[in-house]
Short mmCIF file of C-alpha atoms and ligand atoms in Angstrom, two decimals:
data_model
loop_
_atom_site.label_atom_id
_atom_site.label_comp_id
_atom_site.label_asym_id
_atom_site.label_seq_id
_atom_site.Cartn_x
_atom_site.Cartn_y
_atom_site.Cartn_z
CA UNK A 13 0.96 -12.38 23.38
CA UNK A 14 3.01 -10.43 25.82
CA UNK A 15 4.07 -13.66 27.48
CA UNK A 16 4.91 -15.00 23.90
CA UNK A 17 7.23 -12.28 23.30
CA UNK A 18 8.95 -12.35 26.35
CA UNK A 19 9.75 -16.07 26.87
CA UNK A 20 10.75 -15.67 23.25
CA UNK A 21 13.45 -13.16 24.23
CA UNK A 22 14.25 -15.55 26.50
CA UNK A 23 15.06 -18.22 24.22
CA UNK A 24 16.82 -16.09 22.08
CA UNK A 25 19.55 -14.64 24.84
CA UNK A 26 20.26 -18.79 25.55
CA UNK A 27 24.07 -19.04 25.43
CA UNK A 28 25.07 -20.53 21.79
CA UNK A 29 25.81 -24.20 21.90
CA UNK A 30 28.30 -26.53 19.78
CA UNK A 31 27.07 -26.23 15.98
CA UNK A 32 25.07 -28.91 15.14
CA UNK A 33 26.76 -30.33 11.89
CA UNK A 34 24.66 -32.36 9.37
CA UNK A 35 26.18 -35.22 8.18
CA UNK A 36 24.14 -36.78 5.45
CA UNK A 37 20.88 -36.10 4.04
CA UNK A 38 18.56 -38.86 2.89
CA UNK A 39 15.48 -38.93 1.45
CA UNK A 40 12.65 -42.42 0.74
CA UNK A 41 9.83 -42.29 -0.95
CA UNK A 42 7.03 -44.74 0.17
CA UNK A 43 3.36 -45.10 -1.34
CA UNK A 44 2.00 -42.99 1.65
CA UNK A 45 4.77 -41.25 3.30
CA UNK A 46 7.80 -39.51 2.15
CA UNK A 47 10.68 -39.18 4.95
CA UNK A 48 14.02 -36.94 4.96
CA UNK A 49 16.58 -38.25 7.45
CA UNK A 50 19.11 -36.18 8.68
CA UNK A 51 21.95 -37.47 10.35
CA UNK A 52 23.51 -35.01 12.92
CA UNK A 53 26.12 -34.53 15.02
CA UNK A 54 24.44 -33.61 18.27
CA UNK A 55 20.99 -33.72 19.28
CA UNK A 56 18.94 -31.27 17.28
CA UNK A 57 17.20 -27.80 18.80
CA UNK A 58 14.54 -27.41 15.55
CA UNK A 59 11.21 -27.26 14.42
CA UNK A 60 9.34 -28.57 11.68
CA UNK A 61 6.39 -26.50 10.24
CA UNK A 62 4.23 -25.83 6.46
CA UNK A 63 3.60 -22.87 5.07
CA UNK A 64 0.70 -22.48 2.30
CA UNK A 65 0.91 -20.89 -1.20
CA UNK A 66 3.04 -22.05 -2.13
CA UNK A 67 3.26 -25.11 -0.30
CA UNK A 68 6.31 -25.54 1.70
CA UNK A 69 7.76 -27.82 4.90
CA UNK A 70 10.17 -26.12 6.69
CA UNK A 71 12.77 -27.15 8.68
CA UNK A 72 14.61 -25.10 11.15
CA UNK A 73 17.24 -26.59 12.79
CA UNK A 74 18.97 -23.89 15.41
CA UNK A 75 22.82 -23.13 15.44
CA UNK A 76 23.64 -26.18 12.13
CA UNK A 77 25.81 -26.63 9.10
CA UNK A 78 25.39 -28.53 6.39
CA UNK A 79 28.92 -30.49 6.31
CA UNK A 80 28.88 -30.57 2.19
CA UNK A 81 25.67 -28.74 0.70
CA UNK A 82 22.40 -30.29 -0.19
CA UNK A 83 22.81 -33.83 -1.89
CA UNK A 84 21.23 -34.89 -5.60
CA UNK A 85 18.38 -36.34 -4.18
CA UNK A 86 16.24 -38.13 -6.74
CA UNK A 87 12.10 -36.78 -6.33
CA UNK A 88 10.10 -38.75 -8.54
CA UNK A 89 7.23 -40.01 -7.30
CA UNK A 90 6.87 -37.98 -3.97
CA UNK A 91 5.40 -34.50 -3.22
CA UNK A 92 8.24 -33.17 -2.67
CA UNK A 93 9.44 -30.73 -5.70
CA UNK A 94 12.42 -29.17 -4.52
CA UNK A 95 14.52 -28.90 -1.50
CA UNK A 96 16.86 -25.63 -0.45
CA UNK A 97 18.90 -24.85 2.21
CA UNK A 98 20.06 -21.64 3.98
CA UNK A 99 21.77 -19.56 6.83
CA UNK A 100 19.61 -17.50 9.29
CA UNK A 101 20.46 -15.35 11.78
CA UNK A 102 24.02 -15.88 10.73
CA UNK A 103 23.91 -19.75 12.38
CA UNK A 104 20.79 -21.49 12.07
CA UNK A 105 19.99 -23.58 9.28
CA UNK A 106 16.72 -23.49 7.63
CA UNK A 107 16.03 -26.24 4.61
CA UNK A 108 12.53 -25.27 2.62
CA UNK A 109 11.26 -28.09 0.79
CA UNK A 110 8.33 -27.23 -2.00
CA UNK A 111 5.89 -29.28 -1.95
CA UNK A 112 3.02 -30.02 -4.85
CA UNK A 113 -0.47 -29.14 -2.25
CA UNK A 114 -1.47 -29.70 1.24
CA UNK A 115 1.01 -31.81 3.48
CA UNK A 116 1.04 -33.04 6.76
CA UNK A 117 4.52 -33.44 8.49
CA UNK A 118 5.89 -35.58 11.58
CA UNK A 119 8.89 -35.29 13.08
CA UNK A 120 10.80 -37.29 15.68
CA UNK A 121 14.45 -37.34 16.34
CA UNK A 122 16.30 -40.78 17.16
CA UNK A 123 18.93 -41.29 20.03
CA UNK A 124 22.09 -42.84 17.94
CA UNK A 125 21.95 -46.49 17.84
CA UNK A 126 24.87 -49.32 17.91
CA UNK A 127 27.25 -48.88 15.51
CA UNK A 128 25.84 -45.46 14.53
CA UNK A 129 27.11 -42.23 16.15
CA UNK A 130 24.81 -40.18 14.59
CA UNK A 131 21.42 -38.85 16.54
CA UNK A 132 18.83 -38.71 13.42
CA UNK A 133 16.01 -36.54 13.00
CA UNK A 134 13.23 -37.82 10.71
CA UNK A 135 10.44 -35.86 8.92
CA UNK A 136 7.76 -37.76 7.37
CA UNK A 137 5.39 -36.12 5.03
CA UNK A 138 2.10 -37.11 3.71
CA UNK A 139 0.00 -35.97 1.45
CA UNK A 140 0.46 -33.91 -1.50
CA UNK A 141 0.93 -34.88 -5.20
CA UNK A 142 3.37 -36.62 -6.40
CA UNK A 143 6.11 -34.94 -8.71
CA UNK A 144 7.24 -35.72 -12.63
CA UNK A 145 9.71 -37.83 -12.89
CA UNK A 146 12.03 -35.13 -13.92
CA UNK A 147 11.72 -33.45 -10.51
CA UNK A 148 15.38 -33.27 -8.50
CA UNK A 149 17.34 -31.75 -5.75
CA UNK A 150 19.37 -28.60 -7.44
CA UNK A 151 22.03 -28.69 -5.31
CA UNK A 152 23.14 -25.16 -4.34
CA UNK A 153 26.58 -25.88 -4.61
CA UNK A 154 28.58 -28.58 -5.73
CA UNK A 155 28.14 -32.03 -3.12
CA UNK A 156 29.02 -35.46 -3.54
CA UNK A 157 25.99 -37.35 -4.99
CA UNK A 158 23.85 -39.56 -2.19
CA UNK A 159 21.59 -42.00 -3.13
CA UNK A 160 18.62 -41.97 -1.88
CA UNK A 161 18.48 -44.96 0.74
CA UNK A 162 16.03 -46.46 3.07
CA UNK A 163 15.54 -44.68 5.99
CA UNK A 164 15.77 -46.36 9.54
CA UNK A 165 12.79 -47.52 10.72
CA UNK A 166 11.46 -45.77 14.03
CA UNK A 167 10.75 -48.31 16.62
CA UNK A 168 7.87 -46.07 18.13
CA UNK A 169 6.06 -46.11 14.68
CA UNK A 170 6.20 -48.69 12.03
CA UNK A 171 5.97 -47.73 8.46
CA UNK A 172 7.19 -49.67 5.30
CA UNK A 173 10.48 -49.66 5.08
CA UNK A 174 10.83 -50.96 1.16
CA UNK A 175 11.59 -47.38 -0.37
CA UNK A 176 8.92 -47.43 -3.82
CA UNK A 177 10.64 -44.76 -6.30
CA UNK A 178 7.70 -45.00 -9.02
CA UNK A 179 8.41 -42.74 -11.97
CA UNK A 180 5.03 -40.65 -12.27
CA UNK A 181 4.63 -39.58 -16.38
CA UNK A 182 3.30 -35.80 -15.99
CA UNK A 183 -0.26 -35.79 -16.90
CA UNK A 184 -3.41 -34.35 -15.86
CA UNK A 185 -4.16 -37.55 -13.55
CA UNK A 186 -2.18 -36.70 -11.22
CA UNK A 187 -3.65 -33.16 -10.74
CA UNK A 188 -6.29 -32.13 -9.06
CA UNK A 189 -9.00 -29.49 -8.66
CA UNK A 190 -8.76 -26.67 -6.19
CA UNK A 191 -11.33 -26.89 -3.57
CA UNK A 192 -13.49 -24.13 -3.03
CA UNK A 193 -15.79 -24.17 -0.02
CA UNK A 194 -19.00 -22.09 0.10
CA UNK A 195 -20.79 -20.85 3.30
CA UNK A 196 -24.36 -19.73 3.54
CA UNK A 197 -24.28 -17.53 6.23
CA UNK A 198 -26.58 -18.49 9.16
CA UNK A 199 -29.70 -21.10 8.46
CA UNK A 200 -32.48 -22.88 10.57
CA UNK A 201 -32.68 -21.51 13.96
CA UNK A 202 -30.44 -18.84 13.17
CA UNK A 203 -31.75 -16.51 10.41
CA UNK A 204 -29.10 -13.75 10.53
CA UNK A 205 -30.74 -10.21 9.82
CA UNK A 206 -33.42 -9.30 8.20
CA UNK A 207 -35.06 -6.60 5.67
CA UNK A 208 -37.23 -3.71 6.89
CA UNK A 209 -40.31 -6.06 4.33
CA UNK A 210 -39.19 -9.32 6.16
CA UNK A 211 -36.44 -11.20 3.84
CA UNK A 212 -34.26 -12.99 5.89
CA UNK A 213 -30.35 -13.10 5.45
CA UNK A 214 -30.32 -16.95 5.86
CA UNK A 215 -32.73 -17.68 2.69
CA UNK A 216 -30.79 -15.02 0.90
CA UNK A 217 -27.00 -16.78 1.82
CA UNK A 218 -28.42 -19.59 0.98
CA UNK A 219 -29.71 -19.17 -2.82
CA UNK A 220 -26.68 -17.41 -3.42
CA UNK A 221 -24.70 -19.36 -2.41
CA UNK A 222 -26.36 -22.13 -4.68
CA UNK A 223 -25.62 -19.92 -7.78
CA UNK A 224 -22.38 -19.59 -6.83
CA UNK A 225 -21.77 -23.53 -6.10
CA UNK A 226 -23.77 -24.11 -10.09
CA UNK A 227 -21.12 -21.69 -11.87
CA UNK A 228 -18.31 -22.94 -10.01
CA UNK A 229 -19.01 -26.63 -10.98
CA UNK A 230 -18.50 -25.80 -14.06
CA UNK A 231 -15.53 -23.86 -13.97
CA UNK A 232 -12.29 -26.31 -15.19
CA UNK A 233 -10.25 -27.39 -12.05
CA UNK A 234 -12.65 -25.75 -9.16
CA UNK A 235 -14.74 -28.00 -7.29
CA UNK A 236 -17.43 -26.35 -4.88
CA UNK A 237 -18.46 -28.21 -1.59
CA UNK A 238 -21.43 -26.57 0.23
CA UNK A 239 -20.66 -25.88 4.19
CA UNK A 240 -24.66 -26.18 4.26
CA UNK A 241 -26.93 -26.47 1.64
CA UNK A 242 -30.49 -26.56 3.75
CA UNK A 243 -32.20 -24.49 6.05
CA UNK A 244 -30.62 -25.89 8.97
CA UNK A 245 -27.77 -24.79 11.88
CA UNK A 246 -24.42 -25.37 11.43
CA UNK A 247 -22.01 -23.90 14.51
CA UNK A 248 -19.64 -21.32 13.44
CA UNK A 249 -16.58 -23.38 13.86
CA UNK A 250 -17.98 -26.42 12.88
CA UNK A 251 -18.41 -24.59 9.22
CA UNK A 252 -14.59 -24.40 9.77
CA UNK A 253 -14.17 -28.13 10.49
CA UNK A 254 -16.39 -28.97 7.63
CA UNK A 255 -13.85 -26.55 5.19
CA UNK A 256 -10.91 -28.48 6.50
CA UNK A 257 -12.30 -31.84 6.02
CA UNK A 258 -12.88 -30.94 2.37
CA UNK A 259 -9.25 -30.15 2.22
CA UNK A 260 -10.47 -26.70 0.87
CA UNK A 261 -7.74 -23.95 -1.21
CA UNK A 262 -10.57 -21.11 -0.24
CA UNK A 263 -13.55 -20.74 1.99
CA UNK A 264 -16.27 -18.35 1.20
CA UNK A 265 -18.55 -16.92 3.79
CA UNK A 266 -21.82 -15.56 1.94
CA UNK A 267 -23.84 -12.72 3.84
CA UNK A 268 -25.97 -9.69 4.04
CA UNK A 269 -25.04 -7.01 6.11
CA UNK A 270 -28.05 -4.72 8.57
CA UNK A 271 -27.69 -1.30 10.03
CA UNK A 272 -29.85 1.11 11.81
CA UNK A 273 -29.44 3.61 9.22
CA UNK A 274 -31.72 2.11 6.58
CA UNK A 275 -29.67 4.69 4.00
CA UNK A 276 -26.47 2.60 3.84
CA UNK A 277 -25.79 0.14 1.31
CA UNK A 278 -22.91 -1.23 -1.17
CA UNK A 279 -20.86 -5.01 -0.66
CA UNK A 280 -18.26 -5.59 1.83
CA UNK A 281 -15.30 -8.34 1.97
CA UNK A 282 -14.11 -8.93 5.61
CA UNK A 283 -10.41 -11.12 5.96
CA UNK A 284 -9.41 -12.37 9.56
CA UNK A 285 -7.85 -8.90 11.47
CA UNK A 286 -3.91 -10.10 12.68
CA UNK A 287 -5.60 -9.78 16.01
CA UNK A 288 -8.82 -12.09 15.49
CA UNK A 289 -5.68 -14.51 14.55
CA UNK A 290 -3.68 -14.20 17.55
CA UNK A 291 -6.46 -14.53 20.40
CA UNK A 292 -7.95 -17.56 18.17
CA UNK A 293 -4.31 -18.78 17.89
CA UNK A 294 -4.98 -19.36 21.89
CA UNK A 295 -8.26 -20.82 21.42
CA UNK A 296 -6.91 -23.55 18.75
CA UNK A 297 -4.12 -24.25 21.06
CA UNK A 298 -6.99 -25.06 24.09
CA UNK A 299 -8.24 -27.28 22.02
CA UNK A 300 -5.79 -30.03 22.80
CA UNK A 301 -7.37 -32.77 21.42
CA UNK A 302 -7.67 -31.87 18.55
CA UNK A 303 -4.43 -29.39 17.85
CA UNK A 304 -1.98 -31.49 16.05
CA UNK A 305 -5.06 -31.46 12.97
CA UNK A 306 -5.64 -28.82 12.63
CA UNK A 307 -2.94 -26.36 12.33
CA UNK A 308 -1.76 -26.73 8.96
CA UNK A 309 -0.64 -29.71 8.93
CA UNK A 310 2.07 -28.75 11.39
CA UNK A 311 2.80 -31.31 13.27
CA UNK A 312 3.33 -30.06 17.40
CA UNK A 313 2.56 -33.04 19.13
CA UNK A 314 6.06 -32.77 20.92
CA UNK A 315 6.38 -29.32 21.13
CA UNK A 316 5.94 -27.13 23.50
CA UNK A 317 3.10 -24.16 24.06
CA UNK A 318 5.18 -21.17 23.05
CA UNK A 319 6.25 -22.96 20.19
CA UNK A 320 2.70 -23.85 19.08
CA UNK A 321 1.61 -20.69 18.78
CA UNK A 322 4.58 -18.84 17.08
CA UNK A 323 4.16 -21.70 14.98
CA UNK A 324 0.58 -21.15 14.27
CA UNK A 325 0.63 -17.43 14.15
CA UNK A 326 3.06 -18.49 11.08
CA UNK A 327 0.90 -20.45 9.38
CA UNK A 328 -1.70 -18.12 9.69
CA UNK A 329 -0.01 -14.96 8.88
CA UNK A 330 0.51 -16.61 5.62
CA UNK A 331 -3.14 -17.49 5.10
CA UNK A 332 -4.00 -13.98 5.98
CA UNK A 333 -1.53 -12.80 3.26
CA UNK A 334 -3.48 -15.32 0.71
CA UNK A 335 -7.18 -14.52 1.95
CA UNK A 336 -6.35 -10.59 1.23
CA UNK A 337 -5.61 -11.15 -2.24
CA UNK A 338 -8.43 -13.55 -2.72
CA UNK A 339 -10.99 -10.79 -0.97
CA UNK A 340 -9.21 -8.24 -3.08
CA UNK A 341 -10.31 -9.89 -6.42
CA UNK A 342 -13.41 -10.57 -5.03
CA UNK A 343 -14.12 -6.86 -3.99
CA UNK A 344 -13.04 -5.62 -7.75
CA UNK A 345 -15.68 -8.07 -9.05
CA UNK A 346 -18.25 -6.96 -6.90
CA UNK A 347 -17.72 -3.38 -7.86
CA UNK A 348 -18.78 -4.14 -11.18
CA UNK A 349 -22.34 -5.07 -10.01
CA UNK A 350 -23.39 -3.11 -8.12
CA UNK A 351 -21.75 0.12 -5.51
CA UNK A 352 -19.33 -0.71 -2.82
CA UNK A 353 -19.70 -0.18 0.76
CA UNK A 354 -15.83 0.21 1.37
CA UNK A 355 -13.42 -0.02 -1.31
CA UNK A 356 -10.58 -1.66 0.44
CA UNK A 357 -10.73 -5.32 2.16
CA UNK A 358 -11.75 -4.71 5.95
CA UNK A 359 -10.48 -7.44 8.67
CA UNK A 360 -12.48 -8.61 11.26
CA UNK A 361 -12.11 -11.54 13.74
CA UNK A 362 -15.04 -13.55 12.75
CA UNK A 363 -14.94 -17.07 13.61
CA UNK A 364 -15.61 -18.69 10.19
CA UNK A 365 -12.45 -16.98 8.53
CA UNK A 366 -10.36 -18.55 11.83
CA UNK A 367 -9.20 -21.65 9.84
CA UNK A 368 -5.68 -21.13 10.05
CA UNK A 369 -4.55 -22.84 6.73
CA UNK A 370 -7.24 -22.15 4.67
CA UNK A 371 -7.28 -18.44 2.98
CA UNK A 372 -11.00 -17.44 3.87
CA UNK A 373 -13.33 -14.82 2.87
CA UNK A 374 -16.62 -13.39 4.29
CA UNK A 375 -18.85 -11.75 2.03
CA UNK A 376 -21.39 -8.66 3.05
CA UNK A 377 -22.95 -9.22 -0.43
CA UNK A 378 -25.44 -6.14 0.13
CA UNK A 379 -27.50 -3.89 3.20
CA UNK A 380 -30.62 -6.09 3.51
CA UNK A 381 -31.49 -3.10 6.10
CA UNK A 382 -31.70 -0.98 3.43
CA UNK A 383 -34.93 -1.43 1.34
CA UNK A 384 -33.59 -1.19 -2.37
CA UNK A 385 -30.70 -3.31 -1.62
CA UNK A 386 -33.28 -5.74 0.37
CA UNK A 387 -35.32 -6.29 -3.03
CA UNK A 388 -32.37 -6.54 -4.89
CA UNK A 389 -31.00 -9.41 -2.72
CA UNK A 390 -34.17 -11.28 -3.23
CA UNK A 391 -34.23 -10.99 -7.18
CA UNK A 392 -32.51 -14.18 -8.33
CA UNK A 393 -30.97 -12.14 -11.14
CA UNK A 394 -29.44 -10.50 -8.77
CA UNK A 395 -28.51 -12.93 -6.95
CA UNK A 396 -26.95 -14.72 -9.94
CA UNK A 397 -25.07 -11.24 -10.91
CA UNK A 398 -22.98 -11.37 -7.29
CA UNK A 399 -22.50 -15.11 -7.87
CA UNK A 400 -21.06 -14.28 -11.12
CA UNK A 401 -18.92 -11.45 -9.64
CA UNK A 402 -16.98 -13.99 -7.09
CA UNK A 403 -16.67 -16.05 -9.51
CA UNK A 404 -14.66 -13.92 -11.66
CA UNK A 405 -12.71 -13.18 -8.72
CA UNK A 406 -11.91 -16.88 -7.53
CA UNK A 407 -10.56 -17.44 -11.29
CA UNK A 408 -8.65 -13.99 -10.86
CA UNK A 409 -7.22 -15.16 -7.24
CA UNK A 410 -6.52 -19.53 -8.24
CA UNK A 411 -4.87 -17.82 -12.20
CA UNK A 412 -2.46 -16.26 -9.72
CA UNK A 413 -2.24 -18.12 -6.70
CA UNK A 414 -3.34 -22.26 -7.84
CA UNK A 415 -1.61 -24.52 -5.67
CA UNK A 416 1.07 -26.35 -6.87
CA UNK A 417 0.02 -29.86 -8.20
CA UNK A 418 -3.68 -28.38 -9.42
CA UNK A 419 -4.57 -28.62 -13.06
CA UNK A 420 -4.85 -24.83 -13.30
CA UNK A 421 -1.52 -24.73 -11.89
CA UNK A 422 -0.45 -26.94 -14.85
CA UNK A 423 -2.76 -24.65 -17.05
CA UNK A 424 -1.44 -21.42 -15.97
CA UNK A 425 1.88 -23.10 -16.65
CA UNK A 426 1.08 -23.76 -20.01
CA UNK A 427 -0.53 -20.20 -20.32
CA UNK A 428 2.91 -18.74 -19.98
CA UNK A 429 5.84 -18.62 -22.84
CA UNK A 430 9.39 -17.30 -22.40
CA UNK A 431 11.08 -15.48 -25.00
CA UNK A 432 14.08 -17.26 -26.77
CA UNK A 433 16.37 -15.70 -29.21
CA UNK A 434 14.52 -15.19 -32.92
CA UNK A 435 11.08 -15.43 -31.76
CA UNK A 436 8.61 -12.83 -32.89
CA UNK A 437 5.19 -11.41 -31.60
CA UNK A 438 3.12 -12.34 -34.33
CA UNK A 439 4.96 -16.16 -34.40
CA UNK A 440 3.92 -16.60 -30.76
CA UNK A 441 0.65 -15.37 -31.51
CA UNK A 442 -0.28 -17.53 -34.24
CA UNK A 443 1.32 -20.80 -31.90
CA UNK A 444 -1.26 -19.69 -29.68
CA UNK A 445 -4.18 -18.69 -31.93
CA UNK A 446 -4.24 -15.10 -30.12
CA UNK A 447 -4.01 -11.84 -32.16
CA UNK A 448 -0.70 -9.86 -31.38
CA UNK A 449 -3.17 -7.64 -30.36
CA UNK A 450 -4.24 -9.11 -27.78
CA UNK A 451 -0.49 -9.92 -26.60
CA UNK A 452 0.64 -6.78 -26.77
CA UNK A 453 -2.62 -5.54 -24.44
CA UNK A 454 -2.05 -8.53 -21.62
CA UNK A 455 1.02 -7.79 -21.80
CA UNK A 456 1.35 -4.39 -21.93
CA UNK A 457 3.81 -4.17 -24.56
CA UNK A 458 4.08 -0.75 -26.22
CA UNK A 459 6.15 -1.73 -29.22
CA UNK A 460 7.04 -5.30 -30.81
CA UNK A 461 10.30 -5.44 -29.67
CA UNK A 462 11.20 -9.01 -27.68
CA UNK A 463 13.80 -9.52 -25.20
CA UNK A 464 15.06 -13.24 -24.35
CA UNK A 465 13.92 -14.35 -21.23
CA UNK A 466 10.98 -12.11 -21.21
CA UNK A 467 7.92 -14.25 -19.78
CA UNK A 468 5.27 -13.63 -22.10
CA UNK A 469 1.45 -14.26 -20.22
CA UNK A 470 -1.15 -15.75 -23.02
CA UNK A 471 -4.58 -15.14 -22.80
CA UNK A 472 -7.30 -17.61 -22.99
CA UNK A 473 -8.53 -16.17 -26.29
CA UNK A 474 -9.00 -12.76 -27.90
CA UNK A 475 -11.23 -10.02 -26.10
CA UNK A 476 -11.11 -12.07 -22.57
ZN1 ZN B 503 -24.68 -12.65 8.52
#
């Protein structure tokens, strides 16, 4: 990390260069890949990362101007939702583009061609959902309007070059479920710990974890995928893999915690420590082959080392952010059932919460070293009582936190109502078949009094 920090000094004492102007912004939507174009002045010093929840592509370009503010770039039909631009560090220009889920970006800048002074650097971005047709650029200021227009095709990579604009209607086909991937701790050759009467942590993982994966399926817009649902071995960071190749929005690590001191007992939730991040961040990076997949979606083929990881350590700073207030809910939940070992989320550098774009959780469900909490761990009540528990706290985290272009983003969305001039409490209530009760309690309102623009959050239904 030292090193990191240095040579990053380094880079930013460099003597500043001739501002980088951008000429024109362009933007094509294709069925599979959406690509900005920028047309510059100079040859580009940037970078071109995502950042989860919310989804974003970023796009630094160092010491550059936009020549006239964003263009009024029609959306519809790619993920893209929005696009803003602005200044940092007093010269470099950062544009932020939202996008609706999980993208993967490419980037490659092009030499200027005949007849074309401009160098051009080209993001493509796949994945995602597509956005309503109502979707636009808000320009930030006012800009001459620029169609959107095919972008040059790279020689090096061939793509269609017939831009499709389809006008998506927004519906519920277009969304989809969050992803929620469950771990049973340890399994076949590896049984984890086990109880002072002989229960072992891998049967234990593993029938929770089943409960959990049963109420989950059932839950409207979460879909469970089991990291291993046997009594066999899965490596550590293959369970990782396995989380990424289900394109999961949360991975759950089930577990049972041992001690010497058969006394202590209560749950735990363990996020990835900074730390654990930044020595994996190393480890990913060693992994050459197979480092442009799996960090985020960022794409680094053609950057360099450094870059990589203060690009990763990004990415995953984020996803540490996102995994605390996932473990958080969880942790409340868990209280509820039965005592707590610590109160607050602990952070720990274990492997399986090392996926650096997926927010990840490990659960110590209970001390199987401790005899009561060893019999309650084998009780499938119980068992079905901590299942319950996470659950509660995955619909807590995804009510807060869905990813754009989910159907409980959309019914979050719908779950919310601003205040407009002349509306009551007890109208709103009866729109929404709640009591004003009930309102004025999720809300906590302490009189009836409305103001305009207020944004109003509406319970599922009375008493929940
Ligand atoms: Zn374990």
């Amino acid at each position: 990390m030292k090193k990191i920090v240095a040579l990053l000094l380094v880079l930013i004492s460099m003597p500043v260069l001739a501002s980088v102007k951008v000429n024109e912004v362009r933007y094509t939507v294709a069925p599979d890949t959406s690509r900005l174009v920028l047309d510059l002045s100079s040859s580009p010093s940037y970078k071109v990362f995502t950042l989860p929840n919310p989804a974003r592509v970023v796009i630094d370009l160092d010491n550059a101007r936009l020549r006239s503010g964003l263009p009024n770039v029609n959306l519809s039909g790619s993920p893209v939702q929005a696009v803003r631009s602005g200044i940092r560090h007093g010269r470099d220009l950062r544009l932020v583009l939202d996008v609706s889920g999980k993208v993967a970006t490419k980037s490659f800048v092009l030499q200027p061609a005949s007849g074309n002074q401009d160098y051009r650097l080209v993001v493509d971005i796949q994945g995602g959902a597509a956005a309503p047709a109502a979707a636009s650029v808000q320009p930030q200021q006012a800009a001459p309007l620029i169609k959107a227009a095919p972008a040059p095709v790279a020689q090096t990579k061939p793509v269609n070059s017939q831009p499709v604009v389809v006008a998506h209607a927004p519906s519920e086909s277009h969304l989809r479920d969050v992803v929620v991937a469950i771990d049973a701790g340890h399994g076949g050759i590896d049984p984890g710990a086990h109880g002072p009467h002989g229960v072992k942590e891998k049967n234990v993982t593993l029938a929770i974890a089943r409960k959990l994966k049963k109420l989950l399926s059932v839950e409207p817009g979460i879909k469970p995928v089991m990291i291993r649902d046997g009594d066999y071995f899965v490596p550590l960071r293959k369970r990782v893999v396995k989380a990424r190749e289900a394109k999961a929005d949360l991975m759950i690590s089930i577990h049972a915690d041992a001690i010497d001191d058969r006394s202590v007992k209560g749950s735990s939730v363990y996020v990835l420590s900074e730390r654990g991040a930044s020595s994996e961040a190393a480890r990913w990076l060693a992994e050459k082959e197979n480092a442009a997949d799996l960090v985020g979606g960022v794409s680094l083929d053609d950057k360099d080392d450094v870059l990589k990881s203060v690009l990763l350590d990004l990415s995953q700073t984020a996803t540490i952010e996102a995994s605390d207030r996932a473990g958080s809910k969880v942790l409340d939940e868990l209280g509820t059932v039965g005592r707590l070992h610590r109160h607050r989320i602990e952070h720990a550098g274990f492997v399986v919460l090392k996926a650096p774009d997926i927010p990840s959780m490990l659960i110590e469900t209970a001390f199987i070293s401790n005899p009561q909490e060893e019999r309650k761990l084998k009780s499938p009540r119980y068992q079905k009582q901590l299942a319950e528990a996470i659950v509660e706290g995955v619909r807590d985290y995804f009510q807060e936190n869905a990813p754009p272009g989910t159907k409980i983003a959309l019914a979050n969305a719908e779950r919310k109502y601003t205040i407009s001039k002349g509306d009551t409490l007890s109208g709103i209530a009866d729109q929404y078949g709640v009591s004003v009760h009930t309102l004025r309690v999720s809300n906590k309102l302490n009189s009836d009094r409305l103001y305009v623009g207020t944004v109003l959050r509406i319970p599922s239904s009375d008493g929940t």
